[in-house]
Amino acid sequence: MEDFSEIGTTSQLSEVFGEEFADAQVKAKTSSVPETEERVFQPFLEVNGVSKVFRKGLSRFTGKGNGVVALDNVSLTVGKGEIFGVLGPNGAGKSTLIKVITGLVIPDEGEVALEGLHFRRDKEKFMSKVGAQIETPVFFNKQSGWWNLKYLADLQGGLPEQRIKDIVEIVGLSGRIKSRVGTYSMGMRQRLGIAQAIMHKPQLLVLDEPINGLDPDGIAQVRDLIRQLRDDYGTTVLFSSHILGEMQTLCDRVAFLSKGRLVAVKTKNEIERGTGDTCILSVVCDEPNRAATLIQQKFGYRTKVQGMTLYVEVKGGNTAEINKTLIENSISVVSFNVKTRTLEELYKELTR
Amino acid sequence: MKGFLTAFSLECKKIFSSKGFWIFAVVILILCLIVTATFRTLGEMLEGMDESVITGSTTDATPAQLAEAYREQLAQYREAVANGDVEVKWYDTTETRYKNMIAIYEYCDQHNLNPSKLTYIGSVSSLRMSSADYVTTMSQITFAFATIMAIVLAARTFAGEIDDGTMRMQLTRPVKRSVLLTAKHTSVFAAAMTVGVVFTVLFMIIGAIFFNASTYDVILVDAYQNVSVINPYAAILLSLLFSAVIVEVVIQFTLFIGTFVSKTGALAIPLVLYLFADTVAQLLYSTGLPWVGLFTNLSWISGLTPSGAPLKGMSIYTMMAITTVWYALFTTVNYIAFEKRDLK
């Protein structure tokens, strides 16, 4: 079991990020709002009309010919200080989107901008503000974790050694940092991956499946670290995950991708309220078939009768009106339940 | 520039901190020392023996007489060709060789030089090796291995890192792809050249201590019969320069192959071509496939000897032009393809 008990305590993070992130911290705290209210974010990362087709052979370089559509005209905006999730089934285009944002995949069309910096024109400035962990963290296995971090820090333009030491402590790898990465467990690699992504204090942290391979304690620690980076230091976080619960718990907004297309972007409140304006009404009554006909005629909603239970898919309507209609038409209602869709149901529906 | 220097120093650090590099270097050194011991033993065996017995050269003729002899041979050859007694292929190396020999002996005659005290570039003047002969031979052996090392390093640092995903990690840093590619290329070149040059210097020291100090000047002649004579150590430097060209072209070619195939292919294809392509090309070329000459020939040094390039009839200048065109093609494709490449 991975021991994440040392990951990201407030005091440790403050030591490392504190001074230079003072402004961001003040801004983040000033703008903090109760959980039930929607946060308002300034646009930070903009993805505009990005399309990508993966081709084989020489077509890879010419950009012409048939291939697998990975992204189809995807546009989205991530706010400053926002935790933004990307959700979708395997092959939906999550990783491709993240790789386009980090410059690993070159889009056929569209562009990515970070506070007005366009990736194609200002790659170095753009990437100096980004920290990324893409899929399974990969390092030079024959070298130590420290060697790898130092190598990446130097490639970043140089970081004080003390900063790297502090980050290593934050992710709880102090005891094994001098060991060869080849001897690390999956969880340790993930921790090292997070360390290399945050050590240069990025304004945008991009994490692709950051909790893969972690045990529940590890997941909780990474979640706390992400939240802390955002809440205390204003770091914008974009991450993808298959774990729906994490998305719901952590994200301010979630983008749903399916077959390379962006099908919806939902806020945390929309997800918590039942994912928007659609709910399932289950009514146990004495005349479910007549009730179904009445509802279809008056409201036009889809209905389904199973025994004495009537199911109604209510879109944007007032369920009280339905109850009132049934009573006015002398239908005895035994029970009346409103069931909002879970994130999982929403996920299945949107990515079907 | 700062970004390049940082990336370059990191790539060098990566290479020089890998065990593989040092193992390779030590293996080269051991092989070279075995060859050294063999030469030294041979030298001791030949100690005191008459030079003419060793070289097989017994002529006392003057350069003017030798030039005249070659002029006569050339005239006879031309007559035999005119009569149809000798079949001439589309290239005529015999005529070039005779012309080169005439030019060399005329040069010796004009400059009062003893032709038996001269040698050709890349060859040894005597089996009883002088220190310069020893250094020339060892430098060539070292660079042959250093070039193989360059192929291995280039395949590992480019195709290998794309395969294992570490390239992805590097490219999420604020460094341009072109800068990273240049840094990888130059670091591999620096590593191979370090081995080649350091060992050559080491062999110069060994040569000065254990081999005959008397050296022969080196005569250079191109396909247009331009002749010059240089100091043997200048010839070693020229040989080093030509070796550096081979290393550079081979690295660029390995990166080129790595653009299209995985690490195994990027390792195997350049290695096989480097080891066997010249021989295969010479065979194909001499059996009447002149176009093969467009695909190989990095042995520029042979273009400065009387018998000319391995691909007959080709001058050093043609070889340089062909190499330059290929090199430019590999470089252009490498940079454009890497800029456009997706790292999944």
XYZ file of C-alpha atoms in Angstrom:
696
model
C 0.000 0.000 0.000
C 1.294 3.433 -0.890
C 1.854 5.746 2.008
C 0.714 9.200 1.020
C 0.539 10.529 4.528
C 3.219 13.091 3.758
C 1.786 14.468 0.564
C 1.041 18.136 0.405
C 0.585 19.511 3.895
C -0.391 23.171 3.861
C 2.770 24.339 5.541
C 4.989 22.436 3.121
C 3.196 23.812 0.089
C 3.323 27.309 1.542
C 7.044 27.023 1.971
C 7.542 26.045 -1.621
C 4.922 28.094 -3.399
C 4.244 30.807 -0.855
C 6.098 33.952 -1.796
C 5.832 33.994 -5.545
C 2.277 32.847 -5.433
C 1.166 35.429 -2.923
C -0.949 37.340 -5.422
C -2.609 34.248 -6.721
C -3.283 33.129 -3.180
C -4.953 36.419 -2.225
C -7.018 36.318 -5.408
C -8.038 32.744 -4.842
C -9.032 33.366 -1.241
C -10.908 36.562 -2.064
C -12.872 34.775 -4.727
C -13.614 31.743 -2.614
C -17.343 31.158 -2.417
C -19.541 28.701 -0.615
C -19.604 25.265 -2.269
C -23.227 25.623 -3.345
C -22.587 28.754 -5.405
C -21.055 28.740 -8.853
C -17.509 30.071 -9.007
C -16.823 32.652 -11.673
C -13.517 32.315 -13.444
C -11.544 34.533 -15.781
C -10.791 32.738 -19.073
C -7.303 31.233 -18.864
C -6.868 28.343 -21.247
C -8.693 28.480 -24.556
C -9.029 25.582 -26.936
C -10.496 26.769 -30.215
C -11.876 24.453 -32.891
C -9.269 21.760 -32.421
C -9.496 18.775 -34.766
C -7.130 15.875 -35.096
C -7.080 12.823 -37.323
C -4.453 10.165 -36.656
C -3.083 8.839 -39.911
C -0.593 6.157 -40.760
C 2.505 6.101 -42.918
C 3.621 9.222 -44.718
C 0.135 10.694 -44.350
C 1.180 11.452 -40.766
C 3.396 14.179 -42.125
C 1.305 15.396 -45.043
C -1.868 15.702 -42.933
C -3.921 14.316 -45.812
C -5.752 11.052 -46.244
C -8.038 8.943 -44.116
C -7.413 8.022 -40.529
C -8.949 7.785 -37.076
C -10.733 10.927 -35.949
C -9.438 11.657 -32.464
C -10.815 15.176 -32.013
C -13.538 16.861 -33.992
C -13.804 20.624 -33.677
C -13.394 20.779 -29.904
C -13.619 24.195 -28.276
C -13.590 24.933 -24.593
C -12.396 27.513 -22.122
C -10.874 26.779 -18.752
C -11.022 29.557 -16.167
C -8.128 30.820 -14.100
C -7.979 28.893 -10.853
C -10.539 26.375 -12.042
C -10.363 22.629 -11.611
C -11.601 21.335 -14.927
C -12.249 17.674 -15.595
C -12.268 15.837 -18.897
C -14.413 12.743 -18.945
C -15.098 10.189 -21.613
C -14.809 6.514 -22.428
C -11.669 4.944 -23.850
C -10.945 6.388 -27.264
C -13.103 9.460 -26.669
C -10.161 11.776 -27.223
C -9.308 12.786 -23.634
C -5.631 12.017 -23.850
C -5.412 13.482 -27.341
C -6.980 16.717 -26.097
C -4.505 16.851 -23.228
C -1.619 16.129 -25.589
C -2.768 18.883 -27.927
C -2.811 21.290 -24.978
C 0.706 20.249 -23.979
C 1.987 20.334 -27.556
C 2.698 16.622 -27.906
C 0.089 16.175 -30.600
C -0.071 18.690 -33.422
C -3.701 19.515 -34.276
C -4.807 19.497 -37.925
C -6.981 22.499 -37.232
C -7.591 24.917 -34.402
C -5.307 26.302 -31.770
C -4.627 26.471 -28.080
C -3.937 29.673 -26.176
C -2.961 30.359 -22.592
C -3.702 33.908 -21.457
C -3.245 35.098 -25.025
C -0.091 33.064 -25.626
C -0.574 30.850 -28.664
C 1.154 27.508 -28.496
C 2.378 27.555 -32.077
C 3.901 31.006 -31.800
C 5.064 31.085 -28.187
C 5.770 27.473 -27.285
C 8.522 28.247 -24.798
C 6.576 30.919 -22.879
C 3.440 28.801 -23.066
C 5.087 25.671 -21.699
C 6.959 27.557 -18.987
C 3.536 28.117 -17.396
C 2.442 24.513 -17.743
C 3.184 21.462 -15.655
C 2.054 18.171 -17.100
C 1.824 14.529 -16.334
C 0.700 12.565 -19.341
C -0.694 9.065 -18.900
C 1.638 6.669 -17.083
C 4.621 8.702 -15.902
C 7.726 7.643 -17.807
C 11.247 8.388 -16.638
C 14.786 7.308 -17.352
C 14.543 4.018 -15.491
C 18.259 3.470 -15.076
C 18.645 6.807 -13.327
C 17.455 7.792 -9.870
C 14.320 9.753 -9.174
C 16.505 12.671 -8.113
C 18.508 12.519 -11.347
C 15.273 12.606 -13.341
C 13.884 15.578 -11.436
C 17.167 17.454 -11.725
C 17.318 16.705 -15.453
C 13.784 18.011 -16.007
C 14.393 21.015 -13.750
C 17.461 21.935 -15.808
C 15.507 21.478 -19.030
C 12.941 23.815 -17.511
C 15.642 26.436 -17.222
C 16.994 25.580 -13.796
C 15.442 25.375 -10.343
C 17.072 25.754 -6.919
C 18.037 22.385 -5.487
C 16.180 23.209 -2.283
C 12.943 23.569 -4.256
C 13.352 20.106 -5.700
C 14.077 18.706 -2.250
C 10.947 20.379 -0.877
C 8.799 18.991 -3.691
C 10.216 15.527 -3.121
C 9.208 15.840 0.513
C 5.748 17.079 -0.421
C 5.068 14.028 -2.581
C 6.531 11.749 0.098
C 9.415 10.335 -1.876
C 12.319 11.497 0.281
C 13.233 7.985 1.346
C 13.525 6.576 -2.156
C 14.493 9.553 -4.292
C 18.070 8.327 -4.742
C 16.918 4.880 -5.891
C 16.672 3.935 -9.548
C 13.259 4.744 -11.012
C 13.198 1.235 -12.475
C 12.701 -0.076 -8.936
C 9.711 2.214 -8.214
C 6.159 0.958 -7.833
C 3.374 2.443 -9.959
C 2.299 4.644 -7.075
C 5.820 5.973 -6.596
C 6.059 6.752 -10.280
C 2.787 8.667 -10.042
C 4.199 10.646 -7.129
C 7.372 11.375 -9.047
C 5.195 12.343 -12.008
C 3.296 14.824 -9.891
C 6.561 16.148 -8.433
C 8.002 16.893 -11.879
C 4.719 18.498 -12.921
C 4.495 20.921 -9.999
C 8.113 21.609 -9.129
C 8.391 24.713 -11.305
C 5.167 26.174 -9.900
C 3.083 25.980 -13.055
C 0.057 28.198 -13.520
C -1.657 25.402 -15.410
C -1.359 21.866 -14.154
C -2.390 19.247 -16.693
C -2.846 15.742 -15.348
C -3.842 12.796 -17.480
C -5.242 9.982 -15.321
C -3.190 11.120 -12.290
C -4.717 8.612 -9.871
C -4.193 5.491 -11.932
C -2.439 2.864 -9.873
C -2.967 4.630 -6.564
C -4.648 3.097 -3.532
C -7.537 4.949 -1.828
C -5.195 6.797 0.530
C -3.050 7.853 -2.399
C -6.090 9.040 -4.334
C -7.262 11.101 -1.374
C -3.827 12.664 -0.971
C -3.575 13.572 -4.657
C -7.083 15.008 -4.495
C -6.118 17.140 -1.507
C -2.947 18.260 -3.231
C -4.829 19.349 -6.347
C -7.414 21.178 -4.300
C -4.768 22.855 -2.211
C -2.779 23.979 -5.227
C -5.898 25.586 -6.601
C -7.384 27.000 -3.405
C -4.194 28.328 -1.886
C -2.076 29.172 -4.906
C -4.529 29.783 -7.712
C -3.197 26.986 -9.888
C -5.535 26.052 -12.712
C -5.925 22.315 -12.997
C -7.064 20.358 -16.023
C -7.295 16.660 -15.503
C -8.809 13.560 -16.975
C -9.929 10.504 -15.111
C -12.109 7.466 -15.466
C -13.133 7.709 -11.840
C -16.432 9.580 -11.913
C -16.561 10.135 -8.184
C -13.287 12.016 -8.317
C -14.612 14.240 -11.044
C -17.748 15.024 -9.096
C -15.842 15.680 -5.888
C -13.024 17.728 -7.292
C -14.033 19.553 -10.451
C -15.671 22.921 -10.855
C -16.697 21.864 -14.337
C -16.529 18.665 -16.313
C -16.262 18.332 -20.103
C -17.748 15.196 -21.631
C -16.034 13.850 -24.715
C -17.429 11.162 -26.953
C -15.923 9.912 -30.200
C -13.689 12.951 -30.398
C -16.480 15.448 -29.928
C -17.227 17.676 -26.980
C -20.799 16.769 -26.098
C -21.332 18.820 -22.952
C -19.671 20.890 -20.275
C -21.414 20.717 -16.897
C -20.763 22.720 -13.763
C -20.333 21.128 -10.371
C -23.766 22.388 -9.311
C -25.414 21.006 -12.422
C -23.899 17.654 -11.684
C -24.872 17.783 -8.029
C -28.419 19.008 -8.789
C -28.982 16.021 -10.960
C -26.954 16.985 -13.872
C -29.076 19.701 -15.302
C -32.699 19.945 -16.217
C -33.632 16.311 -16.785
C -34.942 13.949 -14.115
C -36.813 10.670 -13.910
C -40.152 10.739 -12.137
C -41.521 7.488 -10.776
C -45.197 7.535 -9.826
C -47.063 4.644 -8.249
C -50.771 5.199 -8.915
C -54.043 3.321 -9.498
C -54.273 4.074 -13.239
C -50.702 4.259 -14.610
C -51.708 3.814 -18.271
C -54.263 6.672 -18.167
C -51.770 8.776 -16.282
C -49.160 8.084 -18.965
C -51.545 9.163 -21.743
C -52.455 12.338 -19.871
C -48.821 13.305 -19.306
C -47.856 12.577 -22.896
C -50.757 14.685 -24.177
C -50.266 17.626 -21.835
C -46.485 17.771 -21.454
C -45.143 15.650 -24.307
C -42.735 13.756 -22.016
C -41.603 10.190 -22.651
C -43.271 7.669 -20.351
C -42.963 4.003 -19.521
C -45.310 1.832 -17.469
C -44.113 -1.118 -15.428
C -46.847 -2.714 -13.333
C -48.398 0.024 -11.233
C -45.384 2.293 -11.675
C -45.231 5.025 -14.244
C -41.815 6.431 -15.218
C -41.664 9.876 -16.776
C -38.590 11.541 -18.244
C -39.093 15.154 -17.242
C -37.155 17.783 -19.163
C -37.007 21.263 -17.761
C -40.486 20.977 -16.341
C -42.015 21.341 -12.962
C -42.794 17.967 -11.416
C -45.386 19.622 -9.164
C -47.440 20.426 -12.288
C -47.511 16.743 -13.153
C -48.688 15.845 -9.645
C -51.379 18.496 -9.873
C -52.587 17.199 -13.243
C -52.874 13.635 -11.931
C -54.891 14.726 -8.901
C -57.148 16.970 -11.030
C -57.908 13.935 -13.172
C -58.860 11.837 -10.138
C -55.849 9.537 -10.309
C -54.837 8.278 -6.864
C -51.133 8.756 -6.358
C -49.578 6.299 -3.880
C -46.028 7.519 -4.181
C -44.296 10.265 -6.173
C -40.472 10.162 -6.437
C -38.121 12.406 -8.343
C -34.857 10.748 -9.225
C -32.141 12.934 -10.606
C -29.482 11.338 -12.769
C -26.168 10.475 -11.227
C -22.964 11.535 -12.915
C -22.594 7.974 -14.056
C -25.988 8.020 -15.724
C -25.236 11.367 -17.273
C -21.850 10.063 -18.436
C -23.471 7.036 -20.035
C -26.111 9.128 -21.719
C -23.754 11.778 -23.047
C -21.066 9.420 -24.221
C -23.382 6.802 -25.683
C 21.271 29.784 -27.756
C 20.991 29.401 -23.988
C 18.226 26.849 -24.462
C 20.409 24.868 -26.852
C 23.420 24.922 -24.539
C 21.293 23.740 -21.615
C 19.737 20.932 -23.668
C 23.133 20.010 -25.114
C 24.798 19.806 -21.708
C 21.911 17.694 -20.395
C 22.145 15.326 -23.354
C 25.905 15.026 -22.833
C 25.292 14.390 -19.153
C 22.827 11.671 -20.105
C 25.305 9.978 -22.449
C 28.362 10.290 -20.243
C 26.484 9.079 -17.172
C 25.300 5.921 -18.916
C 27.213 2.724 -18.258
C 26.730 1.638 -21.874
C 28.897 4.484 -23.147
C 31.797 3.637 -20.865
C 31.567 -0.079 -21.539
C 31.663 0.640 -25.280
C 34.636 2.972 -24.858
C 36.558 0.445 -22.771
C 35.854 -2.333 -25.303
C 37.195 -0.121 -28.108
C 40.281 0.649 -26.056
C 40.952 -3.017 -25.287
C 40.561 -4.009 -28.948
C 42.891 -1.221 -30.003
C 45.475 -2.205 -27.414
C 45.389 -5.791 -28.704
C 46.030 -4.462 -32.227
C 48.811 -2.269 -30.801
C 50.497 -5.272 -29.201
C 50.301 -7.119 -32.537
C 51.895 -4.257 -34.442
C 54.593 -3.902 -31.831
C 55.421 -7.604 -32.011
C 55.511 -7.426 -35.818
C 57.803 -4.413 -35.616
C 60.203 -6.297 -33.348
C 60.226 -9.266 -35.720
C 61.108 -7.009 -38.641
C 63.772 -5.144 -36.675
C 67.070 -4.985 -38.595
C 65.549 -6.295 -41.811
C 66.274 -4.376 -45.021
C 63.485 -1.968 -45.997
C 63.423 -3.145 -49.607
C 62.756 -6.715 -48.414
C 59.838 -5.525 -46.317
C 58.241 -3.277 -48.916
C 59.178 -5.384 -51.935
C 60.415 -2.202 -53.613
C 63.821 -2.734 -55.197
C 63.913 -0.022 -57.844
C 66.721 2.524 -57.938
C 65.057 4.530 -60.697
C 64.728 8.300 -60.388
C 61.315 9.968 -60.287
C 61.841 11.253 -63.841
C 62.574 7.735 -65.052
C 59.545 6.353 -63.215
C 57.329 9.067 -64.716
C 58.625 8.219 -68.154
C 57.975 4.501 -67.523
C 54.356 5.254 -66.593
C 53.994 7.484 -69.676
C 55.064 4.540 -71.804
C 52.655 2.208 -70.003
C 49.870 4.729 -70.527
C 50.635 4.972 -74.239
C 50.631 1.168 -74.544
C 47.385 0.978 -72.644
C 45.748 3.561 -74.910
C 46.942 1.689 -77.955
C 45.541 -1.583 -76.581
C 42.229 0.173 -75.975
C 42.243 1.628 -79.503
C 42.947 -1.832 -80.972
C 40.139 -3.352 -78.912
C 42.545 -5.602 -76.976
C 41.378 -4.145 -73.681
C 37.711 -3.713 -72.862
C 37.019 -0.403 -71.222
C 33.950 -0.036 -69.044
C 32.084 3.232 -68.827
C 34.633 4.295 -66.248
C 38.354 3.922 -66.893
C 40.321 3.587 -63.660
C 43.477 2.318 -65.297
C 43.955 5.479 -67.285
C 43.303 7.595 -64.151
C 45.771 5.544 -62.155
C 48.525 5.909 -64.771
C 47.890 9.644 -64.988
C 48.029 9.946 -61.189
C 51.323 8.043 -61.003
C 52.848 10.185 -63.740
C 51.691 13.334 -61.880
C 53.161 12.056 -58.594
C 56.582 11.219 -60.083
C 56.699 14.486 -62.005
C 55.942 16.290 -58.736
C 58.738 14.384 -56.984
C 61.125 15.198 -59.794
C 60.279 18.906 -59.689
C 60.538 19.095 -55.886
C 63.553 16.800 -55.453
C 61.615 14.269 -53.395
C 62.416 10.603 -52.952
C 59.198 8.701 -53.826
C 60.197 5.735 -51.675
C 60.137 8.077 -48.659
C 56.526 9.058 -49.280
C 53.294 7.321 -48.471
C 49.639 7.752 -49.352
C 46.978 9.049 -47.020
C 45.290 6.388 -44.943
C 47.944 3.793 -45.703
C 51.087 2.744 -43.890
C 54.534 3.390 -45.318
C 55.996 0.126 -44.096
C 55.111 -2.982 -42.128
C 57.769 -1.807 -39.715
C 55.476 0.922 -38.558
C 56.499 4.454 -37.900
C 54.630 6.263 -35.132
C 52.598 8.148 -37.777
C 51.674 4.865 -39.506
C 50.585 3.447 -36.186
C 48.481 6.505 -35.291
C 46.860 6.561 -38.750
C 45.886 2.906 -38.515
C 44.631 3.074 -34.943
C 42.709 6.271 -35.589
C 40.892 4.580 -38.470
C 40.059 1.548 -36.325
C 38.899 3.773 -33.454
C 36.670 5.845 -35.689
C 35.116 2.761 -37.234
C 34.020 1.736 -33.720
C 33.146 5.307 -32.734
C 30.810 5.479 -35.727
C 29.073 2.299 -34.575
C 28.825 3.865 -31.134
C 27.282 6.983 -32.707
C 24.621 4.841 -34.410
C 23.753 3.135 -31.119
C 23.599 6.428 -29.212
C 21.593 8.226 -31.898
C 19.059 5.387 -32.120
C 18.728 5.332 -28.348
C 18.475 9.061 -27.798
C 15.908 9.670 -30.540
C 13.870 6.641 -31.654
C 14.484 4.944 -28.300
C 13.197 7.885 -26.288
C 10.160 8.230 -28.531
C 9.462 4.509 -28.070
C 9.805 4.464 -24.286
C 7.923 7.742 -23.756
C 10.725 9.774 -22.203
C 10.704 12.105 -25.211
C 7.151 13.034 -24.233
C 8.353 14.036 -20.794
C 11.089 16.216 -22.280
C 8.775 17.930 -24.733
C 6.414 19.085 -21.996
C 9.230 21.441 -20.961
C 9.702 24.903 -22.481
C 12.135 23.756 -25.132
C 11.625 23.866 -28.895
C 11.601 20.560 -30.700
C 14.238 21.743 -33.146
C 16.491 22.765 -30.254
C 16.059 19.411 -28.548
C 16.775 17.535 -31.772
C 19.890 19.617 -32.416
C 21.037 19.047 -28.830
C 20.579 15.296 -29.155
C 22.390 15.225 -32.485
C 25.332 17.325 -31.375
C 25.708 15.475 -28.078
C 25.951 12.125 -29.895
C 28.470 13.672 -32.290
C 30.427 15.087 -29.353
C 30.452 11.705 -27.589
C 31.666 9.804 -30.670
C 34.267 12.452 -31.478
C 35.447 12.507 -27.879
C 36.152 8.796 -28.070
C 37.797 9.153 -31.496
C 39.951 12.180 -30.661
C 40.918 11.168 -27.116
C 41.966 7.731 -28.296
C 43.855 9.182 -31.258
C 45.800 11.426 -28.880
C 46.426 8.405 -26.660
C 47.727 6.460 -29.659
C 49.971 9.388 -30.583
C 51.564 9.068 -27.145
C 51.830 5.283 -27.428
C 53.184 5.654 -30.965
C 55.851 8.135 -29.854
C 57.002 5.753 -27.110
C 56.790 2.330 -28.726
C 57.041 2.851 -32.490
C 59.666 4.005 -34.948
C 59.960 7.800 -34.814
C 61.023 8.249 -38.459
C 57.965 9.135 -40.496
C 57.190 9.504 -44.172
C 55.479 12.526 -45.660
C 52.103 11.889 -47.223
C 51.306 12.505 -50.858
C 47.821 13.517 -51.942
C 46.554 13.247 -55.504
C 43.043 13.826 -56.754
C 41.269 12.604 -59.874
C 42.474 15.682 -61.779
C 46.142 14.942 -60.988
C 46.554 17.798 -58.514
C 49.420 16.692 -56.263
C 50.532 17.923 -52.858
C 52.678 16.577 -50.043
C 51.820 17.073 -46.408
C 53.313 16.244 -43.031
C 52.128 12.846 -41.679
C 50.529 14.485 -38.662
C 48.649 16.909 -40.906
C 47.462 13.806 -42.756
C 46.212 12.372 -39.459
C 44.291 15.595 -38.852
C 42.811 15.419 -42.359
C 41.878 11.812 -41.719
C 40.218 12.877 -38.441
C 38.243 15.519 -40.309
C 37.017 12.985 -42.866
C 36.122 10.592 -40.048
C 34.130 13.375 -38.377
C 32.178 13.796 -41.617
C 31.345 10.094 -41.652
C 30.223 10.213 -38.010
C 28.073 13.284 -38.673
C 26.386 11.862 -41.780
C 25.764 8.523 -40.096
C 24.158 10.226 -37.063
C 21.893 12.293 -39.272
C 20.967 9.170 -41.219
C 20.187 7.267 -37.988
C 17.925 10.096 -36.833
C 16.340 10.082 -40.290
C 15.553 6.380 -40.039
C 14.318 6.892 -36.461
C 11.758 9.359 -37.791
C 9.974 6.545 -39.587
C 10.671 3.363 -37.643
C 11.086 2.202 -34.052
C 14.338 1.968 -32.100
C 15.195 -1.519 -33.372
C 14.925 -0.395 -36.983
C 16.747 2.842 -36.255
C 19.590 0.778 -34.858
C 19.655 -2.095 -37.331
C 19.240 -0.289 -40.657
C 22.078 2.255 -40.266
C 24.316 -0.397 -38.704
C 23.841 -2.857 -41.573
C 24.269 -0.107 -44.159
C 27.379 1.244 -42.461
C 28.995 -2.177 -42.238
C 28.008 -3.631 -45.597
C 26.663 -0.977 -47.963
C 30.057 0.088 -49.316
C 31.028 -3.473 -50.190
C 27.662 -4.209 -51.795
C 27.750 -0.914 -53.670
C 31.244 -1.608 -54.995
C 30.116 -4.996 -56.258
C 26.995 -3.626 -57.898
C 28.900 -0.656 -59.273
C 31.618 -2.727 -60.878
C 29.045 -5.034 -62.444
C 27.608 -2.144 -64.397
C 25.195 -0.354 -62.128
C 26.709 3.152 -62.010
C 23.662 4.682 -60.302
C 24.604 2.805 -57.132
C 27.268 5.459 -56.717
C 24.537 7.897 -55.782
C 23.624 5.915 -52.691
C 26.905 5.366 -50.972
C 30.485 6.358 -50.602
C 31.683 8.131 -47.547
C 35.336 7.131 -48.037
C 36.442 10.576 -49.123
C 39.965 9.811 -48.034
C 40.383 7.237 -50.802
C 39.651 9.952 -53.349
C 43.110 11.368 -52.564
C 45.047 8.191 -53.426
C 46.365 7.180 -56.899
C 43.916 4.298 -57.298
C 41.036 6.662 -56.499
C 37.709 6.096 -54.828
C 36.316 2.609 -54.208
C 33.581 3.492 -56.649
C 35.849 3.762 -59.641
C 36.045 6.875 -61.664
C 34.431 8.982 -58.970
C 36.457 11.936 -57.761
C 36.555 13.149 -54.161
C 34.616 16.205 -55.279
C 31.784 14.070 -56.687
C 31.713 12.080 -53.453
C 31.544 15.304 -51.444
C 28.713 16.632 -53.592
C 26.696 13.405 -53.303
C 27.225 13.254 -49.542
C 26.231 16.902 -49.156
C 22.983 16.391 -51.052
C 22.052 13.351 -48.967
C 23.037 15.091 -45.749
C 20.900 18.116 -46.613
C 17.982 15.822 -47.397
C 18.282 13.880 -44.133
C 18.607 17.092 -42.115
C 15.617 18.769 -43.749
C 13.382 15.728 -43.386
C 14.470 15.189 -39.766
C 13.623 18.698 -38.650
C 10.365 19.027 -40.580
C 9.144 15.560 -39.586
C 10.026 16.035 -35.922
C 8.183 19.366 -35.813
C 5.089 17.715 -37.262
C 5.329 14.477 -35.378
C 2.716 13.450 -32.818
C 3.999 11.873 -29.639
C 1.244 9.552 -28.575
